[in-house]
Tab-separated table of C-alpha atoms in Angstrom:
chain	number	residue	atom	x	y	z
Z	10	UNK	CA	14.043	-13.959	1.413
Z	11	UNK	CA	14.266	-17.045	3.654
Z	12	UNK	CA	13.095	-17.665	6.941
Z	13	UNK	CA	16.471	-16.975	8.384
Z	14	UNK	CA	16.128	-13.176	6.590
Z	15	UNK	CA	12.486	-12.988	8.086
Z	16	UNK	CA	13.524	-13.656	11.610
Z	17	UNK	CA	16.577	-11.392	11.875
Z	18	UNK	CA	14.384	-8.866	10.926
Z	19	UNK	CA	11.678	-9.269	13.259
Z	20	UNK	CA	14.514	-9.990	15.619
Z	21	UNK	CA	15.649	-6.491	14.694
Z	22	UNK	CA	12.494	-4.788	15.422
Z	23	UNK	CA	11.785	-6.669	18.661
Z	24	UNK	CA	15.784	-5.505	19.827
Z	25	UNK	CA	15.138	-1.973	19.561
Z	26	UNK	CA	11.243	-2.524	21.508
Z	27	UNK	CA	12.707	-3.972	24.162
Z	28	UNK	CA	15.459	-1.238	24.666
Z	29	UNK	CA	12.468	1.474	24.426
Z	30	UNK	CA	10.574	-0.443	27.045
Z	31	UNK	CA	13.361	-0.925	29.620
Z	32	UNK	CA	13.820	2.842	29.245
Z	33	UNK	CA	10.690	3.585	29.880
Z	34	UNK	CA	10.477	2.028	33.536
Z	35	UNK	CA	6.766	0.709	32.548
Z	36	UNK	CA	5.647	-2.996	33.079
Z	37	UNK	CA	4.153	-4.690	30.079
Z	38	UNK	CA	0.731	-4.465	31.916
Z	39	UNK	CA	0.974	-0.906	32.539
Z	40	UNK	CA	2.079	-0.153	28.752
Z	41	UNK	CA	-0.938	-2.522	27.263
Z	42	UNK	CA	-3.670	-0.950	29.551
Z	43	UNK	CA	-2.799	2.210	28.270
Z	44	UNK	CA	-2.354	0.721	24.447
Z	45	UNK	CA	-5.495	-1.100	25.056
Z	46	UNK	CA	-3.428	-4.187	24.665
Z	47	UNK	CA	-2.584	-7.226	25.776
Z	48	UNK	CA	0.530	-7.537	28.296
Z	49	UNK	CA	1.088	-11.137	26.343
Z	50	UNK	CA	0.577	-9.107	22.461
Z	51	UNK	CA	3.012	-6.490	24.257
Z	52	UNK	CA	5.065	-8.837	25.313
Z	53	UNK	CA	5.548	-11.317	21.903
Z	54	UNK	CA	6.369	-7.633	20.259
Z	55	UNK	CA	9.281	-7.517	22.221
Z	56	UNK	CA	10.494	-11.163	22.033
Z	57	UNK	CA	10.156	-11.057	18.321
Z	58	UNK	CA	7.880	-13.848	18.967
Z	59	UNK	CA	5.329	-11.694	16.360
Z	60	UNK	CA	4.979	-8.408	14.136
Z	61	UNK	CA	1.886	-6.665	13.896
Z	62	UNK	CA	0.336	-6.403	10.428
Z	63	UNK	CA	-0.288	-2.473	10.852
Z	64	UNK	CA	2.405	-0.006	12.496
Z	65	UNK	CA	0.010	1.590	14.434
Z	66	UNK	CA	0.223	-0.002	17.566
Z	67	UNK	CA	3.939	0.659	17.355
Z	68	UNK	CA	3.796	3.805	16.905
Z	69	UNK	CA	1.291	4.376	20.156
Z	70	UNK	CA	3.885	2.068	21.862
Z	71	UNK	CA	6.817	4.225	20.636
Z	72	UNK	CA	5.795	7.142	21.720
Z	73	UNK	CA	4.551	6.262	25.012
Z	74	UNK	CA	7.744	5.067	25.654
Z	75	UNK	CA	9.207	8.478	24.892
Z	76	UNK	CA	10.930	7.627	21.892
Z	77	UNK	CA	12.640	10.481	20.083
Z	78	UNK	CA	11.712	11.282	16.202
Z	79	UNK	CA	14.890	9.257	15.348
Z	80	UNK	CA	14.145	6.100	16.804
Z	81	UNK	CA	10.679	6.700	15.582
Z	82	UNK	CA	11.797	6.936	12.047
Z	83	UNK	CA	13.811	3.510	13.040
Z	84	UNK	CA	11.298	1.646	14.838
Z	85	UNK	CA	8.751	2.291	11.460
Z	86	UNK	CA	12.088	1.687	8.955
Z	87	UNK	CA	12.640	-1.734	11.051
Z	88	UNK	CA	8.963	-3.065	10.987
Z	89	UNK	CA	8.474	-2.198	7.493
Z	90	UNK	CA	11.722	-4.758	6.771
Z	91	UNK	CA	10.132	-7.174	9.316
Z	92	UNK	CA	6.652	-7.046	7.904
Z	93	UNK	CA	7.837	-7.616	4.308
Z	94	UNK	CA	10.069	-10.538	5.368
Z	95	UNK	CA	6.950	-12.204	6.660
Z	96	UNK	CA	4.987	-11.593	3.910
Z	97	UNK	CA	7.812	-13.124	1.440
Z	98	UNK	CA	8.027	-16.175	3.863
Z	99	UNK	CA	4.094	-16.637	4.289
Z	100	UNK	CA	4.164	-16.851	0.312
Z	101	UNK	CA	7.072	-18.983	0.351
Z	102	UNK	CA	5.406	-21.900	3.011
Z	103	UNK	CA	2.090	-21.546	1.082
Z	104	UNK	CA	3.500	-22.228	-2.277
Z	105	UNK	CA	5.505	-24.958	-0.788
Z	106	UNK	CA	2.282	-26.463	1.199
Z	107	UNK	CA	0.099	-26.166	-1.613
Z	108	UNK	CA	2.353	-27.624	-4.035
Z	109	UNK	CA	1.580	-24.986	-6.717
Z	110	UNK	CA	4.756	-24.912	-9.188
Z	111	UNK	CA	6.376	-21.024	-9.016
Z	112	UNK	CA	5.365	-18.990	-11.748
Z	113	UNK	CA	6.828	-18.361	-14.678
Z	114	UNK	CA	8.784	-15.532	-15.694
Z	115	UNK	CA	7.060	-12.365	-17.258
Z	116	UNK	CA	7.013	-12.699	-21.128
Z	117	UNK	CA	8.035	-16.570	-20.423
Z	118	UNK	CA	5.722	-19.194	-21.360
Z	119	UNK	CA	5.656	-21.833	-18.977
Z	120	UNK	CA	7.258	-25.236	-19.350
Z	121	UNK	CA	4.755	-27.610	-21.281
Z	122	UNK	CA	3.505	-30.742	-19.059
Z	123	UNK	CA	5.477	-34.271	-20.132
Z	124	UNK	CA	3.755	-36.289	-22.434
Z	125	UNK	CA	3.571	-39.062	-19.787
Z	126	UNK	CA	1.731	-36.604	-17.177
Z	127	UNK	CA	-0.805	-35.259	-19.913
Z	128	UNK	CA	-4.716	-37.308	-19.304
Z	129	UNK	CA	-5.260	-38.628	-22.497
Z	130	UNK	CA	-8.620	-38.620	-23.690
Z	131	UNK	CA	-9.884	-42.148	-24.879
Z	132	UNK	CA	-10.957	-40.923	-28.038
Z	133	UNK	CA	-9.479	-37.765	-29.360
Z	134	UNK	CA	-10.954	-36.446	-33.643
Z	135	UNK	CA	-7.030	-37.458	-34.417
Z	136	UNK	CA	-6.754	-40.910	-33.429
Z	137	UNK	CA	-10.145	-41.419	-34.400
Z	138	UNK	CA	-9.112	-39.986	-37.679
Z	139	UNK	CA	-6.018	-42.364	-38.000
Z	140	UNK	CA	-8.177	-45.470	-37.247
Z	141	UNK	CA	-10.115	-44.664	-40.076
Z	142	UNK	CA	-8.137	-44.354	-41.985
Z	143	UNK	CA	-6.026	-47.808	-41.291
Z	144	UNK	CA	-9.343	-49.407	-41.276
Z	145	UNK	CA	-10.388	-49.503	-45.169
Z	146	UNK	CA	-14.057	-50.815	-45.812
Z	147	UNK	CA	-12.579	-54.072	-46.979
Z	148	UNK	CA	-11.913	-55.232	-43.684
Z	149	UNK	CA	-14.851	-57.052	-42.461
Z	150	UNK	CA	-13.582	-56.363	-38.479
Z	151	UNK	CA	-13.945	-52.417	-39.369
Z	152	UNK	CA	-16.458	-50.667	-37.382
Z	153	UNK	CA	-18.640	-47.957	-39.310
Z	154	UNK	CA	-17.953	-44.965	-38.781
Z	155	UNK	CA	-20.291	-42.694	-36.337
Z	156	UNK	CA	-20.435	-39.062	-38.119
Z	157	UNK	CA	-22.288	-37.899	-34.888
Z	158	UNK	CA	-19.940	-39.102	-32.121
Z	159	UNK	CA	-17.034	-37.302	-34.373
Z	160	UNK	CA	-18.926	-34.165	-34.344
Z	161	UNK	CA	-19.567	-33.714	-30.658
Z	162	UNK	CA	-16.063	-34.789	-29.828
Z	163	UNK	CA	-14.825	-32.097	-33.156
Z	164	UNK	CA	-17.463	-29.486	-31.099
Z	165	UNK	CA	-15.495	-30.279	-27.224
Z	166	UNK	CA	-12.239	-29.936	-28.703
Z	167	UNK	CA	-13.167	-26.628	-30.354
Z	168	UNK	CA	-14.765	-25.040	-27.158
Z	169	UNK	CA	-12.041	-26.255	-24.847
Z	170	UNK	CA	-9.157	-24.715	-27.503
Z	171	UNK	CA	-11.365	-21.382	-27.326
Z	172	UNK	CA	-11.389	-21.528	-23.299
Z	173	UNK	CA	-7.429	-22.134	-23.193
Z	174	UNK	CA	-6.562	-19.075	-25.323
Z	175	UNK	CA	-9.022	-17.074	-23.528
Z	176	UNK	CA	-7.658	-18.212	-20.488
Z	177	UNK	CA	-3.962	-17.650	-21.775
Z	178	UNK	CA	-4.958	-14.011	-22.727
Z	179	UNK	CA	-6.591	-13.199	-19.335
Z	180	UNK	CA	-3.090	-14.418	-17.637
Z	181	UNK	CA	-1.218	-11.806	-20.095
Z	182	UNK	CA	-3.296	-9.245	-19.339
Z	183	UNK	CA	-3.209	-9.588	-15.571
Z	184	UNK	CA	0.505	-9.996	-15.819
Z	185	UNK	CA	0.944	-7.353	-17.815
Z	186	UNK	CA	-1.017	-5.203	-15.053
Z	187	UNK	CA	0.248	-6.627	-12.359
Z	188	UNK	CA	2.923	-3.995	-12.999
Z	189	UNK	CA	1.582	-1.352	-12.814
Z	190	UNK	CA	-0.305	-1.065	-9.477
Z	191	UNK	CA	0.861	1.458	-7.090
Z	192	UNK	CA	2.095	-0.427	-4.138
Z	193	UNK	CA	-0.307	-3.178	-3.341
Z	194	UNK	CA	2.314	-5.552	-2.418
Z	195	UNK	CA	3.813	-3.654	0.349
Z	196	UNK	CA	1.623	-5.414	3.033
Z	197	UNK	CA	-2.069	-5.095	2.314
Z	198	UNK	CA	-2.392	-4.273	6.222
Z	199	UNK	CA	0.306	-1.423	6.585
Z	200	UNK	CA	-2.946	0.889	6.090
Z	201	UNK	CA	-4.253	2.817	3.324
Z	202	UNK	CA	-2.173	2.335	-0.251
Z	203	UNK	CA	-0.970	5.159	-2.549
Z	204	UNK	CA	-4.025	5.808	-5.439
Z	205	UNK	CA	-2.409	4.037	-8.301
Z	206	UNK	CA	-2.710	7.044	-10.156
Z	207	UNK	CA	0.741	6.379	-11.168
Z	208	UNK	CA	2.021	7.026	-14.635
Z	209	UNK	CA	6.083	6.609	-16.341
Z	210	UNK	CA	7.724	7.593	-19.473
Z	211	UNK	CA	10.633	6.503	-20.923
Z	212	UNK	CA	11.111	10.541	-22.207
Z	213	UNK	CA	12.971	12.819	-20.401
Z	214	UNK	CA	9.842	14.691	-19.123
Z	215	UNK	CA	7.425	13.130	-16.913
Z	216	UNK	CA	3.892	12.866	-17.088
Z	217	UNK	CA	0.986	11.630	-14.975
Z	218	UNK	CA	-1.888	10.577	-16.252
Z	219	UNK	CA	-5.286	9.996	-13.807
Z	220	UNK	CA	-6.404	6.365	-14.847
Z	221	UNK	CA	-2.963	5.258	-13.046
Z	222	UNK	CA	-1.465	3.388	-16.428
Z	223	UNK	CA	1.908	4.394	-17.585
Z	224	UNK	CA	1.441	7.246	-20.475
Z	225	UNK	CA	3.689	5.873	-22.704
Z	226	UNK	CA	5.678	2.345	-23.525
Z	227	UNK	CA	9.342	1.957	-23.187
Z	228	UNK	CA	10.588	2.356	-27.026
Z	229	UNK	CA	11.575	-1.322	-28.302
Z	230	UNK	CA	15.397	-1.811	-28.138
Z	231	UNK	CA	17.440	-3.817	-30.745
Z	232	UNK	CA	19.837	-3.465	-34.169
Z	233	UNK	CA	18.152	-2.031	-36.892
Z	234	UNK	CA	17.343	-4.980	-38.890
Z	235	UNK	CA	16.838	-7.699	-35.933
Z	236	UNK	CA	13.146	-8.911	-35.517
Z	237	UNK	CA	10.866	-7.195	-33.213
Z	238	UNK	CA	11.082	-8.364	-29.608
Z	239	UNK	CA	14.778	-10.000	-30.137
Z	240	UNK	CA	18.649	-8.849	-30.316
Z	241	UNK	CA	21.040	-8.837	-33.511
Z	242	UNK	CA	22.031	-12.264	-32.676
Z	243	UNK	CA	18.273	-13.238	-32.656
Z	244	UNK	CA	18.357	-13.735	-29.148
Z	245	UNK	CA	14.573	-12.794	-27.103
Z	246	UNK	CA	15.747	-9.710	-25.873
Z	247	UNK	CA	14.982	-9.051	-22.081
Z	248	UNK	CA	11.522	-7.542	-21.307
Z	249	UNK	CA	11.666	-3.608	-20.767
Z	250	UNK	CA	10.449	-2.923	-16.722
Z	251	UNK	CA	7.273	-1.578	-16.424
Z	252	UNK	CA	4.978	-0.037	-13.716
Z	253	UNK	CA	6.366	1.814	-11.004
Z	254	UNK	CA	8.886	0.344	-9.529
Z	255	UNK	CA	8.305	0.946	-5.625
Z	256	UNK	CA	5.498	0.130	-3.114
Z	257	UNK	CA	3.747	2.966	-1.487
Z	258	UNK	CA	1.761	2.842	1.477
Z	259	UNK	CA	-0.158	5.754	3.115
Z	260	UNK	CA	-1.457	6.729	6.322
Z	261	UNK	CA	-4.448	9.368	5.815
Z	262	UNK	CA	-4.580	9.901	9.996
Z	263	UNK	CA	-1.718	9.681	10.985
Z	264	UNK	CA	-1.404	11.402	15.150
Z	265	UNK	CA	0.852	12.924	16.900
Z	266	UNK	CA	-0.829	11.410	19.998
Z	267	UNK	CA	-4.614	10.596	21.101
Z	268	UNK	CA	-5.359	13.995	22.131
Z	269	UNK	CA	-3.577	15.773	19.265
Z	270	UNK	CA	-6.160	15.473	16.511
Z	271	UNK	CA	-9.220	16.934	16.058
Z	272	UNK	CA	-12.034	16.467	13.353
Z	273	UNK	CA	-14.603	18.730	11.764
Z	274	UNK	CA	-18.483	17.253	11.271
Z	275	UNK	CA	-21.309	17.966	10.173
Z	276	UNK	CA	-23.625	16.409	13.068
Z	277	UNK	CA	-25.099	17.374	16.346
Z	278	UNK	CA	-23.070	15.705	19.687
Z	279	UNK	CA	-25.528	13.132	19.891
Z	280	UNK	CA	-25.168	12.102	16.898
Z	281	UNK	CA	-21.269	11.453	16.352
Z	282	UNK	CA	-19.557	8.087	18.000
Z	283	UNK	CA	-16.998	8.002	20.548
Z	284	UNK	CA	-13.321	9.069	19.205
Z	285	UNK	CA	-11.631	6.169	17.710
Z	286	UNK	CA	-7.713	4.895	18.629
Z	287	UNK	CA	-5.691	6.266	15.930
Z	288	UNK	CA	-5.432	3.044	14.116
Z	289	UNK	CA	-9.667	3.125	13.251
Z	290	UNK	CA	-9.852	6.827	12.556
Z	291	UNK	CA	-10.112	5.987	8.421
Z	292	UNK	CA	-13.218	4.147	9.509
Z	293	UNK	CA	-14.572	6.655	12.155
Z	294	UNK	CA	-13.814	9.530	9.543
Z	295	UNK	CA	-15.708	7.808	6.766
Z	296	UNK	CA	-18.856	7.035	8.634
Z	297	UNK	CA	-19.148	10.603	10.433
Z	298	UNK	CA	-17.664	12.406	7.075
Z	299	UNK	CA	-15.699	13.666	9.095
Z	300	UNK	CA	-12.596	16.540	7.982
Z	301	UNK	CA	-9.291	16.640	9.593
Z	302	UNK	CA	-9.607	20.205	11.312
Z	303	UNK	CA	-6.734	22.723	11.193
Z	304	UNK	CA	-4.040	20.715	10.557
Z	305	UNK	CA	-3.617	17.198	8.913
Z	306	UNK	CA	-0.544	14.027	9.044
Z	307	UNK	CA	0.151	12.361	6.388
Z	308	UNK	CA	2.753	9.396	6.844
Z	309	UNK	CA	3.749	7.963	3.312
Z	310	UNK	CA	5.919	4.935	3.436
Z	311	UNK	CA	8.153	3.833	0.130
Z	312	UNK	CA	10.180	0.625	-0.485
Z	313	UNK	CA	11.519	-0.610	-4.010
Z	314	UNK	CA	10.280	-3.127	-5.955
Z	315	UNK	CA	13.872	-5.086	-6.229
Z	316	UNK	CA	17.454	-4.345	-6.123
Z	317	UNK	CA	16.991	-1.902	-8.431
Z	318	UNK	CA	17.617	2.027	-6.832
Z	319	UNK	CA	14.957	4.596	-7.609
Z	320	UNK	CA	15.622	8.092	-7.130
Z	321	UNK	CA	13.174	10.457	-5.796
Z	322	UNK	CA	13.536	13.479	-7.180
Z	323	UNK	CA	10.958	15.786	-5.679
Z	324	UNK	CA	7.589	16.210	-3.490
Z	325	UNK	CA	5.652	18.548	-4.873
Z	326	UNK	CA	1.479	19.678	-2.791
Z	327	UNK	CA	-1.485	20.260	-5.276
Z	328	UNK	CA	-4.101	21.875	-4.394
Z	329	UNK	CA	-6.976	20.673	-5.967
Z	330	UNK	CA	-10.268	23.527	-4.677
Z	331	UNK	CA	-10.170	26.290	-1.646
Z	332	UNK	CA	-12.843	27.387	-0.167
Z	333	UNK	CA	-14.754	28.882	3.016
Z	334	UNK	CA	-14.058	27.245	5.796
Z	335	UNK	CA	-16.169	24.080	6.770
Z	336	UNK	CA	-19.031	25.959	8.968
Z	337	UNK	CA	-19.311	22.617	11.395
Z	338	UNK	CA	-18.629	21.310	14.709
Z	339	UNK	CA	-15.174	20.740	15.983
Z	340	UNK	CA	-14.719	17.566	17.867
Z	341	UNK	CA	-11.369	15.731	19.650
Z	342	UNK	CA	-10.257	12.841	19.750
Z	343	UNK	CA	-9.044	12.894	23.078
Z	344	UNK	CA	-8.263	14.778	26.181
Z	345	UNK	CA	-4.960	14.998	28.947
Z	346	UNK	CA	-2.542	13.175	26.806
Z	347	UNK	CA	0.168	15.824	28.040
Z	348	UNK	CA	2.719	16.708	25.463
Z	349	UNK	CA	4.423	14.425	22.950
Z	350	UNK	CA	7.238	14.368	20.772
Z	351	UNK	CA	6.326	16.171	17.133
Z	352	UNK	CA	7.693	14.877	13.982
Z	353	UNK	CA	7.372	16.864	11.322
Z	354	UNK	CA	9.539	15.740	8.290
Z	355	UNK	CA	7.799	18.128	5.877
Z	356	UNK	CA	5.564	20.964	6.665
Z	357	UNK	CA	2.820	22.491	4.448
Z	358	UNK	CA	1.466	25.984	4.876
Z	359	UNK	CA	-1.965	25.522	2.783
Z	360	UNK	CA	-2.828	29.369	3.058
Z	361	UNK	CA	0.055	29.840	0.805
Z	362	UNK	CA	-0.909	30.436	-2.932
Z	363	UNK	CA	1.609	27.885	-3.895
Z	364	UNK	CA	1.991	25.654	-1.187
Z	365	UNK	CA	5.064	23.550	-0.745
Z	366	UNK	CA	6.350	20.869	1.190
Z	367	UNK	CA	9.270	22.391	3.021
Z	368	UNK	CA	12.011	20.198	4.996
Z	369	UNK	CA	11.427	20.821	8.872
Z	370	UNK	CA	14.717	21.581	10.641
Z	371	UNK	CA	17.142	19.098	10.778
Z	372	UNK	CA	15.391	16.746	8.217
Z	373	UNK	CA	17.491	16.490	4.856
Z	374	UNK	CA	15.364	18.029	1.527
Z	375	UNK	CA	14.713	15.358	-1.468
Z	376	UNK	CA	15.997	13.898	-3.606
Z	377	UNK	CA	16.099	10.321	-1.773
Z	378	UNK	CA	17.284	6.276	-2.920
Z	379	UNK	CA	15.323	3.817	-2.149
Z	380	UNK	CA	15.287	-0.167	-2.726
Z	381	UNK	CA	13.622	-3.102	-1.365
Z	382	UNK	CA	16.174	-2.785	1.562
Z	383	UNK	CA	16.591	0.612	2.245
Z	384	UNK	CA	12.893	2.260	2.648
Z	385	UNK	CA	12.074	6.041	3.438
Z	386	UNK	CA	8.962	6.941	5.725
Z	387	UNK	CA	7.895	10.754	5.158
Z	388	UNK	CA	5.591	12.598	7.348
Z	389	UNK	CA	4.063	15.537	6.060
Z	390	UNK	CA	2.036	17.660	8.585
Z	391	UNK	CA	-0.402	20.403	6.193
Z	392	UNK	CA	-2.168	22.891	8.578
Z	393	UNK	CA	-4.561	25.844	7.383
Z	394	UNK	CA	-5.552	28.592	9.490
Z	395	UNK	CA	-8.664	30.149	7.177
Z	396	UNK	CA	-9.433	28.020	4.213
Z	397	UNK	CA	-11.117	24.579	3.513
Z	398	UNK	CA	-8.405	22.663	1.410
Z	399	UNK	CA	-8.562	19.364	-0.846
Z	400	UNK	CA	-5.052	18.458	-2.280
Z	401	UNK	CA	-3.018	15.734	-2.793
Z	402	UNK	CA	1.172	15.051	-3.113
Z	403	UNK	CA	3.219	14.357	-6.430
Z	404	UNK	CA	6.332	12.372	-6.122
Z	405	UNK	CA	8.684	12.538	-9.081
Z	406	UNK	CA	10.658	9.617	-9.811
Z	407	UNK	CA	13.333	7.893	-11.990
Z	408	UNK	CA	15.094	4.603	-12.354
Z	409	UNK	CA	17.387	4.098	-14.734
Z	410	UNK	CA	16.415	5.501	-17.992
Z	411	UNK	CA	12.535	5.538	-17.043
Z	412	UNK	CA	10.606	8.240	-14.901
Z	413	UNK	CA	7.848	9.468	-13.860
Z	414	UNK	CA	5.154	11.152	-11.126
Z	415	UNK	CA	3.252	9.153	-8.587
Z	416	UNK	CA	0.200	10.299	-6.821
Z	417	UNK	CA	-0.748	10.158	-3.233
Z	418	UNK	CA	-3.608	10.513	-2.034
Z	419	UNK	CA	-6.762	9.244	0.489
Z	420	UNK	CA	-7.907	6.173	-1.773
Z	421	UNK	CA	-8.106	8.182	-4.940
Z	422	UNK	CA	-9.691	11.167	-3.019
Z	423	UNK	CA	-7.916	14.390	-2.343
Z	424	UNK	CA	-7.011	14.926	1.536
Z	425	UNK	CA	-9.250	17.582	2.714
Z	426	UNK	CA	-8.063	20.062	5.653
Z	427	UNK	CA	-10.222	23.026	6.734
Z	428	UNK	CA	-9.222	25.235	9.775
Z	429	UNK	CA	-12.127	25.109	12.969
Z	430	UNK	CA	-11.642	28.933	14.147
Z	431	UNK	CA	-15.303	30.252	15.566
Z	432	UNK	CA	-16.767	26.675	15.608
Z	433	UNK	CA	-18.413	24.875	18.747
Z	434	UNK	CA	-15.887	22.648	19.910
Z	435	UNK	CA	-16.237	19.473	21.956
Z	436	UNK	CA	-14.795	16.587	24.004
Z	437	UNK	CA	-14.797	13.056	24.956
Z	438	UNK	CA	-13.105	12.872	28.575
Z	439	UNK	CA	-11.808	9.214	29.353
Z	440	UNK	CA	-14.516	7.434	31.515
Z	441	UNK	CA	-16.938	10.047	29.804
Z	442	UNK	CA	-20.307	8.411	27.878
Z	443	UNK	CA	-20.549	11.781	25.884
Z	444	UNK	CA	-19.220	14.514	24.004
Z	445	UNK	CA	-19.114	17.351	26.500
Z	446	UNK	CA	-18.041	20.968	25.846
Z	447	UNK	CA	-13.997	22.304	24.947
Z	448	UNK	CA	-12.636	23.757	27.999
Z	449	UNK	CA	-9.560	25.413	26.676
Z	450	UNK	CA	-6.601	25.254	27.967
């Protein structure tokens, strides 16, 4: 993707911004006080000038500017395309600036060095050899030979052979790998990625398997008779894909608003921090081990791999334990946001024995395509009324004659929901320095 590609896309984004903006009525000083942002970041957004490396702000900005769930779904589907098309061109100037050659193909070896461009040592075992042997001991002019100089050169050329092949086999492996990570390339700063517990198999049935490696190879292809690893014509045959072949990124915390979340802990007031912005409640909810409380958004964002299409087939909720509900404190994240707009893709009912994610009115059921150019952003909102829930979403997958289940989850953890009925609730009015008691309504 060239640098043309990268900035109609950010181009893109900062087009429909600026439309939501002008709608709004609000000044770019207005909108960042209440983003806790910069007019000039605010303002860049909209020019197209710059993308920011995590939706987040976005989002907040979105919404505030009264976006409806369509144009929410576009303004996500639009910086998704614009963050990937920096990404490609910040790889494309560094490999240019640091004059590293481009990699070789999977499976490919890569082009030897010339003989010209190769350092030549001043004494290698094999010319020393061939001197030798041109110089016979009847020639006066021949030096002796030095049987302990050969052996320490004989010794460096041994340990140096070792270190290529180890280094050669390190390469494979990490290529070979490389594969079959579960969406790390999809912007390392979108927010938290998919657990790569990932697995595909070239059967018709899937199967998942927890370490995140695929269960099974893709069979070898070929004529019966032709060497392994090449066609009838003894042609290398292409490699067979491997890994999953889609990015994943997922948003744990995912708001409706500032005010619209609330967290269970297990801590007096004086003990828990402020409420974070949406965009540092992973890092708030890790330090206060904190539980999402009643209900619980999950935004997962998927983009293929290449031009390939992948199908998803299905989403399916598992519950992994139920319990009691968590007996601790209820706290909010914020207070007098007034109402916002709710998008809710998929809704999950975890009192159900079996829960499901069901399509929320208006949005189409699976199965979905996807390809690097045509992502899909679902939000799944799980709620619980009685129970203390951990459980985590399957996505079922195919492309082309492979398939298989993908995992999402919190990091490799189970999202945990628990409902808050009975429990002390609390507070954090704007301007306030502490947690103060829920007044409801």
């Amino acid at each position: 993707m060239g640098t043309a590609d990268s900035t109609g896309e950010a181009e893109r984004l900062a087009a429909l911004l600026s439309t939501l903006k002008e709608r709004s009525g609000l000044s770019y000083g207005a909108l960042g006080k209440r983003l806790h942002l910069s007019a000039s970041t605010l303002h860049r957004y909209c020019n197209g000038d710059a993308v920011p490396a995590d939706f987040a702000p976005l989002n907040r900005f979105a919404r505030l500017c009264r976006a409806t769930p369509e144009e929410l779904v576009e303004v996500h589907r639009r910086w998704i395309l614009a963050d990937a098309a920096r990404e490609q061109r910040g790889k494309g100037a560094g490999g240019t600036a640091g004059g590293a050659a481009p990699a070789a193909d999977p499976g490919t070896p890569a082009d030897p060095p010339d003989a010209d461009d190769t350092p030549k040592s001043p004494e290698t075992p094999e010319t020393q050899e061939t001197q030798e042997t041109q110089e016979t001991p009847d020639s006066p002019s021949a030096p002796r030979p030095r049987p302990r100089r050969r052996l320490i050169l004989a010794a460096t050329a041994g340990v140096i052979a070792v270190a290529a092949t180890a280094a050669l086999l390190v390469g494979r492996l990490v290529d070979d790998g490389a594969g079959a990570g579960a969406g790390q390339a999809a912007g390392a700063a979108r927010g938290p990625v998919a657990s790569p517990e990932a697995a595909e198999s070239p059967s018709p049935s899937p199967s998942g398997s927890a370490s995140g490696k695929p269960s099974a190879s893709p069979s070898p292809s070929g004529t019966p008779g032709a060497s392994p690893g090449s066609t009838a014509d003894g042609k290398p045959a292409a490699p067979a894909p491997t890994g999953v072949p889609f990015h994943a990124s997922v948003r744990a915390h995912a708001w409706e608003n500032q005010c619209s979340q609330r967290y269970l802990v297990d801590r007096e007031p004086d003990a828990v921090r402020p409420p974070p912005v949406e965009q540092d409640a992973p890092a708030w909810v890790a330090a206060m081990g904190a539980v999402s409380a009643d209900e619980q958004v999950v935004e997962v964002t998927l983009q293929g791999k290449g031009s390939e299409t992948v199908v998803l087939q299905a989403l399916h909720v598992r519950v992994v334990r139920t319990g009691e509900p968590l007996p601790w404190t209820d706290y909010g994240t914020g207070v007098g946001c007034g109402g916002g707009v709710a998008l809710r893709t998929f809704d999950v009912d975890l009192d159900q024995g079996s829960p499901a994610a069901r399509a929320a009115e208006g949005q189409r059921p699976f199965p979905y395509k996807i390809s690097e150019s045509d992502p899909e952003m679902f939000r799944v909102t799980a709620h619980t009324g009685g129970r203390d829930v951990s459980w985590y979403l399957e996505v079922e997958w195919s492309s082309g004659e492979r398939q298989g289940v993908f995992r999402v989850d919190d990091r490799g953890r189970p999202f945990r929901t628990s409902a808050s009925a009975g429990r002390p609730a609390y507070d954090y009015p704007p301007g306030a320095s502490e947690w103060s008691e829920h007044q409801p309504g």
